[in-house]
Structures are given as C-alpha cells and as structure tokens.
CSV table of C-alpha atoms in Angstrom, one decimal:
chain,number,residue,atom,x,y,z
A,835,MET,CA,0.0,0.0,-0.1
A,836,SER,CA,2.8,2.3,1.0
A,837,LEU,CA,4.8,1.5,-2.3
A,838,SER,CA,1.7,2.4,-4.1
A,839,LEU,CA,1.2,5.6,-2.7
A,840,ALA,CA,4.7,6.6,-3.3
A,841,VAL,CA,4.5,5.6,-6.7
A,842,ILE,CA,1.4,7.5,-7.2
A,843,THR,CA,2.9,10.5,-5.5
A,844,ILE,CA,5.9,10.6,-7.6
A,845,ALA,CA,3.7,10.2,-10.8
A,846,LEU,CA,1.8,13.2,-9.8
A,847,PHE,CA,5.0,15.4,-9.1
A,848,LEU,CA,6.0,14.6,-12.7
A,849,SER,CA,2.9,15.0,-14.3
A,850,PRO,CA,2.1,18.2,-16.1
A,851,ILE,CA,-0.4,19.5,-13.3
A,852,GLY,CA,2.1,18.5,-10.6
A,853,GLN,CA,4.6,20.3,-12.3
A,854,SER,CA,2.5,23.4,-12.7
A,855,ALA,CA,1.3,23.3,-8.9
A,856,ILE,CA,5.0,23.3,-7.8
A,857,ASN,CA,6.1,26.0,-10.3
A,858,SER,CA,3.3,28.3,-8.8
A,859,TRP,CA,4.0,27.4,-5.3
A,860,LEU,CA,7.9,28.3,-5.7
A,861,LYS,CA,7.0,31.5,-7.5
A,862,ASN,CA,4.7,32.5,-4.6
A,863,LYS,CA,7.1,31.6,-2.1
A,864,PHE,CA,9.5,34.2,-3.3
A,865,ILE,CA,7.1,36.6,-4.8
A,866,ASN,CA,4.8,36.9,-1.6
A,867,ASP,CA,6.9,35.9,1.2
A,868,PHE,CA,10.1,37.7,0.0
A,869,GLU,CA,8.6,40.4,-2.2
A,870,VAL,CA,11.0,39.5,-5.0
A,871,GLU,CA,10.2,39.8,-8.9
A,872,LEU,CA,10.9,36.3,-10.2
A,873,SER,CA,10.2,34.6,-13.4
A,874,THR,CA,11.3,31.4,-15.3
A,875,GLY,CA,11.0,30.1,-18.6
A,876,SER,CA,10.6,26.5,-17.7
A,877,LEU,CA,10.7,24.5,-14.5
A,878,PHE,CA,11.0,20.7,-14.3
A,879,VAL,CA,10.9,19.1,-10.5
A,880,ASN,CA,12.0,15.5,-9.8
A,881,PRO,CA,11.1,14.8,-6.1
A,882,VAL,CA,13.9,12.0,-6.1
A,883,GLY,CA,16.2,13.7,-8.6
A,884,THR,CA,17.2,17.1,-9.7
A,885,THR,CA,15.2,20.3,-10.3
A,886,SER,CA,16.0,22.4,-13.1
A,887,PHE,CA,15.3,25.9,-14.3
A,888,THR,CA,15.9,27.7,-17.3
A,889,ASP,CA,15.8,31.5,-17.8
A,890,LEU,CA,15.4,32.1,-14.5
A,891,LEU,CA,15.1,36.1,-14.0
A,892,ILE,CA,15.4,38.0,-10.9
A,893,ARG,CA,14.7,41.8,-10.9
A,894,ASP,CA,15.8,44.4,-8.6
A,895,HIS,CA,13.7,47.3,-7.1
A,896,ARG,CA,14.4,49.4,-9.9
A,897,ASN,CA,12.9,46.6,-12.2
A,898,ASP,CA,16.3,46.1,-13.8
A,899,THR,CA,18.2,42.9,-14.1
A,900,LEU,CA,19.8,41.6,-10.7
A,901,VAL,CA,20.1,37.9,-11.5
A,902,PHE,CA,19.9,36.0,-14.8
A,903,VAL,CA,20.6,32.5,-15.1
A,904,ASP,CA,20.5,30.5,-18.5
A,905,HIS,CA,20.3,27.0,-16.6
A,906,PHE,CA,20.0,26.3,-12.8
A,907,THR,CA,20.0,22.7,-11.3
A,908,PHE,CA,20.2,21.4,-7.9
A,909,GLU,CA,19.1,18.3,-5.8
A,910,SER,CA,15.3,18.5,-5.5
A,911,TYR,CA,14.9,15.6,-2.6
A,912,HIS,CA,16.0,18.4,-0.3
A,913,LEU,CA,13.0,20.5,-1.2
A,914,GLY,CA,11.2,19.5,1.9
A,915,ALA,CA,13.3,21.4,4.2
A,916,LEU,CA,11.8,24.5,2.7
A,917,ILE,CA,9.1,24.0,5.0
A,918,SER,CA,11.1,24.7,8.0
A,919,ASN,CA,13.1,27.6,5.9
A,920,LYS,CA,16.2,25.3,5.7
A,921,PHE,CA,17.9,25.1,2.2
A,922,HIS,CA,20.0,22.3,1.4
A,923,LEU,CA,20.6,22.4,-2.3
A,924,GLY,CA,22.9,19.4,-2.7
A,925,LYS,CA,24.8,19.7,-5.9
A,926,VAL,CA,24.1,22.6,-7.7
A,927,LYS,CA,25.1,23.9,-11.2
A,928,PHE,CA,24.6,27.4,-12.5
A,929,GLY,CA,24.9,27.9,-16.4
A,930,SER,CA,25.6,31.3,-17.8
A,931,LEU,CA,24.8,33.3,-14.7
A,932,PHE,CA,24.9,37.0,-15.0
A,933,LEU,CA,24.7,39.0,-11.6
A,934,ASN,CA,24.4,42.7,-12.1
A,935,VAL,CA,25.3,44.7,-9.0
A,936,VAL,CA,24.1,48.4,-9.1
A,937,ARG,CA,24.1,51.5,-6.8
A,938,TYR,CA,21.6,53.7,-8.2
A,939,LYS,CA,22.1,57.5,-8.2
A,940,ASN,CA,21.5,59.0,-4.7
A,941,GLU,CA,21.0,55.4,-3.1
A,942,ASP,CA,23.5,54.3,-0.3
A,943,GLN,CA,22.8,50.6,-0.8
A,944,SER,CA,23.2,48.4,-4.0
A,945,ASN,CA,20.5,46.5,-5.4
A,946,LEU,CA,22.1,43.6,-4.2
A,947,ASP,CA,22.2,44.8,-0.6
A,948,ILE,CA,18.5,45.9,-0.9
A,949,PHE,CA,17.6,42.2,-2.1
A,950,ILE,CA,19.6,40.6,0.7
A,951,GLU,CA,17.6,42.7,3.0
A,952,LYS,CA,14.4,41.4,1.7
A,953,ILE,CA,15.1,37.6,1.7
A,954,GLU,CA,16.8,37.9,5.2
A,955,PRO,CA,14.9,40.3,7.1
A,956,ASP,CA,15.1,40.7,10.7
A,957,ASP,CA,12.8,37.6,11.7
A,958,ALA,CA,15.2,35.4,9.5
A,959,ARG,CA,12.7,33.8,7.3
A,960,ILE,CA,15.7,31.8,5.7
A,961,ASN,CA,17.5,30.1,8.6
A,962,GLN,CA,20.0,28.4,7.0
A,963,LEU,CA,21.4,27.7,3.5
A,964,SER,CA,23.7,25.0,2.4
A,965,ALA,CA,25.2,22.9,-0.6
A,966,THR,CA,27.6,20.2,-0.8
A,967,THR,CA,29.1,21.5,-4.4
A,968,ILE,CA,28.1,24.9,-6.4
A,969,LYS,CA,29.7,25.2,-10.0
A,970,PHE,CA,29.5,28.3,-12.0
A,971,ASN,CA,30.1,27.9,-15.9
A,972,GLN,CA,30.5,30.7,-18.2
A,973,SER,CA,29.3,33.3,-15.8
A,974,ASN,CA,29.7,37.2,-15.3
A,975,VAL,CA,29.4,39.7,-12.7
A,976,GLN,CA,29.2,43.5,-13.2
A,977,PHE,CA,29.6,46.1,-10.8
A,978,THR,CA,28.4,49.7,-11.4
A,979,ASP,CA,28.1,53.1,-9.1
A,980,MET,CA,26.1,55.6,-10.8
A,981,ASN,CA,27.1,58.2,-7.9
A,982,LYS,CA,30.2,58.7,-9.5
A,983,SER,CA,30.5,60.3,-13.0
A,984,ASP,CA,33.9,59.1,-13.4
A,985,SER,CA,33.4,55.3,-12.1
A,986,PRO,CA,33.7,52.6,-15.0
A,987,LYS,CA,31.7,49.5,-14.9
A,988,HIS,CA,33.7,46.6,-13.4
A,989,LEU,CA,33.2,43.5,-15.3
A,990,PHE,CA,34.3,40.1,-14.1
A,991,SER,CA,33.5,37.5,-17.3
A,992,ASN,CA,33.9,34.0,-18.0
A,993,ILE,CA,33.8,32.8,-14.5
A,994,ASN,CA,34.2,29.1,-13.9
A,995,ALA,CA,34.2,28.0,-10.6
A,996,LYS,CA,33.6,25.0,-8.2
A,997,LEU,CA,32.9,25.6,-4.6
A,998,VAL,CA,32.6,22.9,-1.8
A,999,ASP,CA,30.8,22.7,1.7
A,1000,LEU,CA,28.8,26.1,1.3
A,1001,ASN,CA,27.2,27.3,4.5
A,1002,PHE,CA,25.4,30.2,5.2
A,1003,HIS,CA,23.6,30.3,8.7
A,1004,PHE,CA,22.2,33.8,9.6
A,1005,ASP,CA,25.3,36.3,9.1
A,1006,ASP,CA,27.6,33.4,8.7
A,1007,PHE,CA,28.8,32.2,5.5
A,1008,SER,CA,31.8,30.2,4.5
A,1009,THR,CA,33.0,27.9,1.5
A,1010,GLN,CA,35.8,26.3,0.0
A,1011,ILE,CA,36.7,27.8,-3.5
A,1012,GLU,CA,38.4,24.6,-4.8
A,1013,GLU,CA,38.8,26.2,-8.1
A,1014,MET,CA,37.9,29.4,-9.8
A,1015,SER,CA,39.2,31.4,-13.3
A,1016,PHE,CA,37.7,34.5,-14.7
A,1017,PHE,CA,38.6,37.6,-16.6
A,1018,ALA,CA,38.7,41.1,-15.1
A,1019,ASP,CA,37.7,43.1,-18.1
A,1020,HIS,CA,38.1,46.3,-16.6
A,1021,GLN,CA,41.9,45.7,-15.7
A,1022,ASP,CA,42.7,43.3,-18.7
A,1023,ILE,CA,43.8,40.6,-16.2
A,1024,GLN,CA,43.0,36.8,-16.7
A,1025,VAL,CA,43.1,34.7,-13.5
A,1026,LEU,CA,43.8,31.1,-14.3
A,1027,ASP,CA,43.1,29.7,-10.8
A,1028,LEU,CA,42.1,30.9,-7.5
A,1029,LYS,CA,41.8,28.5,-4.4
A,1030,ALA,CA,41.1,29.6,-0.7
A,1031,PHE,CA,38.7,29.0,2.2
A,1032,PHE,CA,36.5,32.0,1.9
A,1033,SER,CA,34.3,33.4,5.0
A,1034,PHE,CA,32.3,36.4,6.2
A,1035,ASN,CA,29.9,37.7,8.3
A,1036,SER,CA,28.2,41.4,9.3
A,1037,GLU,CA,32.0,42.4,10.3
A,1038,PHE,CA,34.7,40.6,8.4
A,1039,ALA,CA,35.6,38.7,5.4
A,1040,LYS,CA,38.6,36.1,5.1
A,1041,PHE,CA,40.7,34.5,2.3
A,1042,GLN,CA,42.6,31.7,4.3
A,1043,ASN,CA,45.5,29.8,2.3
A,1044,LEU,CA,44.6,32.0,-1.1
A,1045,LYS,CA,46.6,31.1,-4.1
A,1046,LEU,CA,46.1,33.1,-7.0
A,1047,ILE,CA,47.5,32.3,-10.5
A,1048,THR,CA,47.5,34.4,-13.6
A,1049,PRO,CA,49.4,33.9,-16.7
A,1050,ASN,CA,52.5,35.5,-15.7
A,1051,SER,CA,52.1,35.8,-11.7
A,1052,GLN,CA,51.4,33.9,-8.5
A,1053,PHE,CA,50.5,35.0,-5.3
A,1054,ILE,CA,50.1,33.3,-2.0
A,1055,THR,CA,48.5,35.1,0.8
A,1056,ASP,CA,46.2,35.1,3.9
A,1057,LEU,CA,43.7,38.1,3.4
A,1058,SER,CA,41.1,39.6,6.1
A,1059,MET,CA,39.0,42.6,5.7
A,1060,ARG,CA,37.0,44.3,8.5
A,1061,TYR,CA,34.1,46.9,8.0
A,1062,PRO,CA,31.5,48.5,10.0
A,1063,LYS,CA,28.8,46.2,10.9
A,1064,GLU,CA,26.0,48.8,9.8
A,1065,GLY,CA,27.7,49.0,6.5
A,1066,PHE,CA,30.2,51.2,4.8
A,1067,ARG,CA,30.0,54.2,2.9
A,1068,ASN,CA,33.1,54.8,1.5
A,1069,PHE,CA,35.2,51.7,0.9
A,1070,TYR,CA,38.5,53.7,0.8
A,1071,ASP,CA,38.1,54.6,4.5
A,1072,ASP,CA,35.8,52.2,6.2
A,1073,VAL,CA,37.8,49.0,5.3
A,1074,SER,CA,40.6,47.8,7.0
A,1075,ILE,CA,42.7,45.3,5.3
A,1076,ASP,CA,45.3,42.8,6.6
A,1077,ALA,CA,47.6,40.5,4.2
A,1078,VAL,CA,50.6,38.9,4.6
A,1079,VAL,CA,52.0,37.6,1.0
A,1080,GLN,CA,55.0,35.0,0.9
A,1081,ASP,CA,56.7,32.8,-1.9
A,1082,SER,CA,54.9,34.7,-4.5
A,1083,PHE,CA,56.1,36.2,-7.9
A,1084,MET,CA,55.1,39.1,-10.1
A,1085,GLY,CA,55.3,38.8,-14.1
A,1086,LEU,CA,55.7,42.4,-15.1
A,1087,GLU,CA,53.4,41.8,-18.2
A,1088,ASP,CA,50.4,42.2,-15.7
A,1089,PHE,CA,51.1,45.4,-14.5
A,1090,GLN,CA,51.9,47.1,-18.1
A,1091,LEU,CA,48.7,49.3,-17.4
A,1092,LEU,CA,50.8,50.6,-14.1
A,1093,VAL,CA,54.2,50.7,-15.3
A,1094,PRO,CA,54.4,51.0,-19.2
A,1095,ASN,CA,58.1,51.3,-19.6
A,1096,VAL,CA,58.9,48.1,-17.9
A,1097,PHE,CA,60.1,45.3,-19.9
A,1098,ALA,CA,57.1,42.9,-19.8
A,1099,SER,CA,58.7,39.4,-20.2
A,1100,GLU,CA,60.6,39.7,-16.9
A,1101,THR,CA,59.6,38.3,-13.4
A,1102,ILE,CA,60.2,39.7,-9.8
A,1103,ASN,CA,60.2,37.3,-6.9
A,1104,LEU,CA,58.1,38.5,-4.0
A,1105,ASP,CA,59.5,36.7,-1.0
A,1106,GLN,CA,57.3,38.5,1.8
A,1107,LEU,CA,55.1,41.5,2.2
A,1108,ASN,CA,52.8,42.5,5.0
A,1109,PHE,CA,49.8,44.9,4.4
A,1110,SER,CA,47.9,46.5,7.1
A,1111,GLY,CA,45.3,49.6,7.2
A,1112,SER,CA,42.8,50.9,4.7
A,1113,PRO,CA,43.1,51.7,1.0
A,1114,SER,CA,43.7,55.3,1.6
A,1115,ASP,CA,45.8,55.2,4.7
A,1116,TYR,CA,48.0,51.8,5.1
A,1117,SER,CA,51.3,50.4,5.8
A,1118,ILE,CA,53.4,47.7,3.9
A,1119,ASP,CA,56.2,46.4,6.0
A,1120,SER,CA,58.8,43.6,5.6
A,1121,ILE,CA,58.8,44.0,1.8
A,1122,ARG,CA,61.3,41.7,0.1
A,1123,LEU,CA,61.7,41.9,-3.7
A,1124,ASN,CA,64.2,39.9,-5.7
A,1125,TYR,CA,65.2,40.1,-9.5
A,1126,LYS,CA,68.3,38.4,-10.7
A,1127,LYS,CA,71.3,39.9,-8.8
A,1128,SER,CA,69.1,43.0,-7.4
A,1129,ASN,CA,67.4,42.9,-4.4
A,1130,PHE,CA,65.0,45.4,-2.0
A,1131,PHE,CA,64.0,45.3,1.6
A,1132,GLY,CA,62.0,47.9,3.0
A,1133,SER,CA,58.7,49.4,3.8
A,1134,PHE,CA,56.1,51.8,2.7
A,1135,ASN,CA,53.5,53.9,4.5
A,1136,PHE,CA,50.9,56.0,2.6
A,1137,ASN,CA,48.0,58.5,3.5
A,1138,SER,CA,46.2,59.8,0.9
A,1139,ARG,CA,45.5,63.1,2.6
A,1140,SER,CA,48.8,64.0,3.8
A,1141,SER,CA,51.9,61.9,3.3
A,1142,SER,CA,53.7,59.1,2.0
A,1143,LYS,CA,57.1,57.4,2.8
A,1144,LEU,CA,59.4,55.0,1.5
A,1145,THR,CA,61.9,53.2,3.6
A,1146,ILE,CA,64.7,51.6,1.9
A,1147,GLN,CA,66.6,49.4,4.6
A,1148,GLU,CA,68.5,47.5,2.1
A,1149,LEU,CA,68.7,48.1,-1.9
A,1150,SER,CA,71.2,46.2,-4.0
A,1151,ILE,CA,71.4,47.1,-7.5
A,1152,ASN,CA,73.0,45.4,-10.4
A,1153,PRO,CA,73.2,47.9,-13.5
A,1154,LYS,CA,72.7,45.0,-16.0
A,1155,ASP,CA,69.3,44.4,-14.1
A,1156,ILE,CA,68.1,48.1,-14.3
A,1157,GLN,CA,68.8,47.8,-18.3
A,1158,THR,CA,66.9,44.9,-18.8
A,1159,LEU,CA,63.9,46.3,-16.8
A,1160,PHE,CA,64.2,49.5,-18.6
A,1161,PRO,CA,65.3,48.8,-22.1
A,1162,THR,CA,64.3,52.5,-23.2
A,1163,LEU,CA,66.5,54.0,-20.5
A,1164,GLU,CA,69.1,56.8,-22.2
A,1165,GLU,CA,72.7,56.1,-23.1
A,1166,SER,CA,73.8,58.5,-20.8
A,1167,SER,CA,71.7,57.0,-17.9
A,1168,VAL,CA,73.0,53.5,-18.6
A,1169,ASP,CA,76.6,54.8,-18.7
A,1170,ILE,CA,76.0,56.5,-15.1
A,1171,LEU,CA,74.7,53.1,-13.8
A,1172,ASN,CA,77.8,51.2,-15.2
A,1173,ARG,CA,80.1,53.7,-13.4
A,1174,PHE,CA,78.5,52.5,-10.1
A,1175,GLU,CA,78.9,48.8,-11.0
A,1176,LYS,CA,76.6,47.2,-8.2
A,1177,ALA,CA,75.2,49.8,-5.7
A,1178,ASN,CA,73.9,49.2,-2.1
A,1179,ILE,CA,71.7,51.8,-1.3
A,1180,SER,CA,69.7,52.9,1.9
A,1181,GLY,CA,67.5,55.6,3.0
A,1182,THR,CA,64.1,57.2,2.8
A,1183,LEU,CA,62.0,59.2,0.2
A,1184,ALA,CA,59.2,61.1,1.8
A,1185,SER,CA,56.5,63.4,0.7
A,1186,GLN,CA,54.0,65.5,2.7
A,1187,SER,CA,51.6,68.1,1.0
A,1188,ASP,CA,54.1,70.3,-0.8
A,1189,ASN,CA,57.2,69.3,1.0
A,1190,HIS,CA,59.4,66.3,-0.4
A,1191,LYS,CA,62.7,64.9,1.0
A,1192,LEU,CA,64.8,62.4,-0.3
A,1193,ASN,CA,67.6,61.1,2.1
A,1194,LEU,CA,70.0,58.4,0.6
A,1195,SER,CA,73.0,56.5,1.2
A,1196,LEU,CA,74.8,55.0,-1.6
A,1197,ASP,CA,77.9,52.7,-1.4
A,1198,SER,CA,79.3,51.7,-4.7
A,1199,SER,CA,83.1,51.2,-6.5
A,1200,LEU,CA,82.9,55.1,-6.5
A,1201,GLY,CA,83.0,55.2,-2.6
A,1202,PRO,CA,80.3,56.2,-0.2
A,1203,LEU,CA,77.7,59.1,-1.1
A,1204,GLN,CA,75.3,60.9,0.8
A,1205,PHE,CA,72.1,62.6,-0.7
A,1206,ASN,CA,69.8,64.9,0.9
A,1207,PHE,CA,67.5,66.8,-1.1
A,1208,ASP,CA,64.1,69.1,0.0
A,1209,PHE,CA,61.6,70.2,-2.7
A,1210,PHE,CA,59.2,72.6,-2.3
A,1211,ARG,CA,56.1,73.3,-4.4
A,1212,LYS,CA,55.5,77.0,-5.2
A,1213,GLY,CA,52.7,78.4,-7.2
A,1214,GLY,CA,51.9,74.8,-8.7
A,1215,HIS,CA,55.5,74.3,-9.9
A,1216,MET,CA,58.7,72.5,-8.5
C-alpha cells in the first residue's frame, strides 16, 4: 500500500498538473513571502532527483536585471526543508549566470544589498542555506556605481568555479573555493586559478590559504577585511585590510598598465610583504623583492590626505638588471649606472603636502655617497 502511494505521489509530481502546481508554489514563496520579482522560462521538479530552471530572472527594486541564469539545477529531494526555511541544495550548477550589482544615483545601498535584506529580514525567514558543491560555468558579474560620474563598470567575465561545503547561517557564510578562473575586463587581467577557504559575516571577510595564479604571476597570501557592521559608505576609508604575502612572484606583463615602460617578459620574486590598513591609509612592511642579482628590503607608508614615505633598509642594484627592466633608458643614464657597478642603497623618500624629502646613502665602487634633497612646490610648480 505504501509503495503504491509513493509511486502515485511521484507520478503526480512528474505530471503536467503537478509540475504546474509546484511552479506556482515556488514563485509565490518568493514573490509573496520575500517580495522578489521572479520569473522562469521552464521548471522541472523531480522529487527523487534534480530540479532544473531555465531562463531564471530576478529583477531588482528598479525593475532592472539583478540575476539572470540560463540554466540552474539542484538536488530536489532536499525541497522538503523549505517548509522549515532550511535550504540544502545538494549539488548545484549555474550555467551562464549574470549578476548585475548596481548602486543607483542618490542611493546608499546597492540593489544586491536591498535584495538580501528582502530575503533575510529581521525575523530571518531563511534560517540556513547549504550546498555540497556549487559550480558556475561561463558566468559574468558586473559592478556599477552611478553616484560617481567617472566610475567605470567593473566586469568579471567568463567565470568558471567550483565551491565545496557552502554554509550560510544567519550572518555567517563559509565555503572552500576549490577552483575558480575569470577575466577582469576593466583591468585586462586573466586569473587562471584561485583557491582559498572563504568566510564572511556582518563585520569581516577572510581568504585563508589564498593562492591566485595568472598567466605571468602567482600570489600566496592570507587576507582579512574588517568593515562596520552597519555597512560602509566609503570603501577606501571604512574597510581595514590585513594581508601577509609569501613565496610569490610577479610577471611584469600583468602590471604594464601601471608601469608601461618596464620590459613585460620579466618576473620579480616577492618573498614577503605585510599589508595593514585601509586603501586610503596603509602601511606595507617587510617588503622583500628579488630580481636576478638585485634585491630590495624595506617598507612603505601611505596616507592619501597628507603623506607617503618609502623606507629603504637595503637596496642592492645591479646595472645590467636595470637595463633589462628598462630597455628604453637613455644611453647617458646607462653609462652612469655602469660607473657605479653594483650599488647598495639605504635611506628614505618622504612626501608631505608640498614638501618632499630625499635622504639616501649609496655605497658603490666610487665610494660612499650621501644625498639629501628638499623639494618645495611653489605656485603649482617644482
């Protein structure tokens, strides 16, 4: 009797009437309970297998696209948990997902922030979200801030990723990023692979054992960010970042936008770097860089409103290395470098408002030299 009832129930689920009823219930669950504008092209629910959506569209509060997914699947035998507002989606796949994050003019929050508040209000209708694995194929994420006239759109395209053991309980989120690749269109940088354990809550976000690989560089780091619980208005001032980079290397081709005159095919080893502070006020300590027979050890402090200071504890320069890195150097500059042969330099380069100071000690085959310069800006000219 129970077997017959189970067969009849499954058959009812798979029938057009059953599929239509489930489709309506799921839409009402989101539209009525969460006030979310949602539409789908097609929906198929298999109670003992996989549920699939096509052309899933979620609109934001301005009736613009927030999320569009060409194809979305998850294991539907976990659907019973919806009754208790617990989502375990099992194995999930997103095909051609597009996430469009926009902060509209004269609004403090992005459309994604507003959407999250809708589906996770104070009474926390969704208590827990989890998944065994989540895969993204050929996906795109775009960020736009309409409050800044000179702010370009930031597009991350061709995202392919696999997340493992995803858990989201109230404000706490965590997952293992097992693999991820994408292209940062706005910076013209390709990421071949990214691995990390990622977690965040209302006050911090962490990337532990982060390994990022581009066609020319590799970075290994632990990175954490802290931000106000009530949210931040200015990322550059309100977010505090701590990062420790070790055993990494930088292919200069990835930084040609910043330093266009550097020979792009060269690679610099980044043995160590400690970053602490906000994007507008930070310090970088224990910087250790090596390139062939040249090396640098020092620190850098920066405050966007007042001053910056580069401290050189040890800088050993081989003239041939400089010629390789900067092949466009004038011949007179090359001659000067060759006269010094290998030089060891220490000192500081400081800048504060209109006052700039250079204090360097140089030890070379020409003997010890001391440089002390003060630069003052007057009438907009040096």
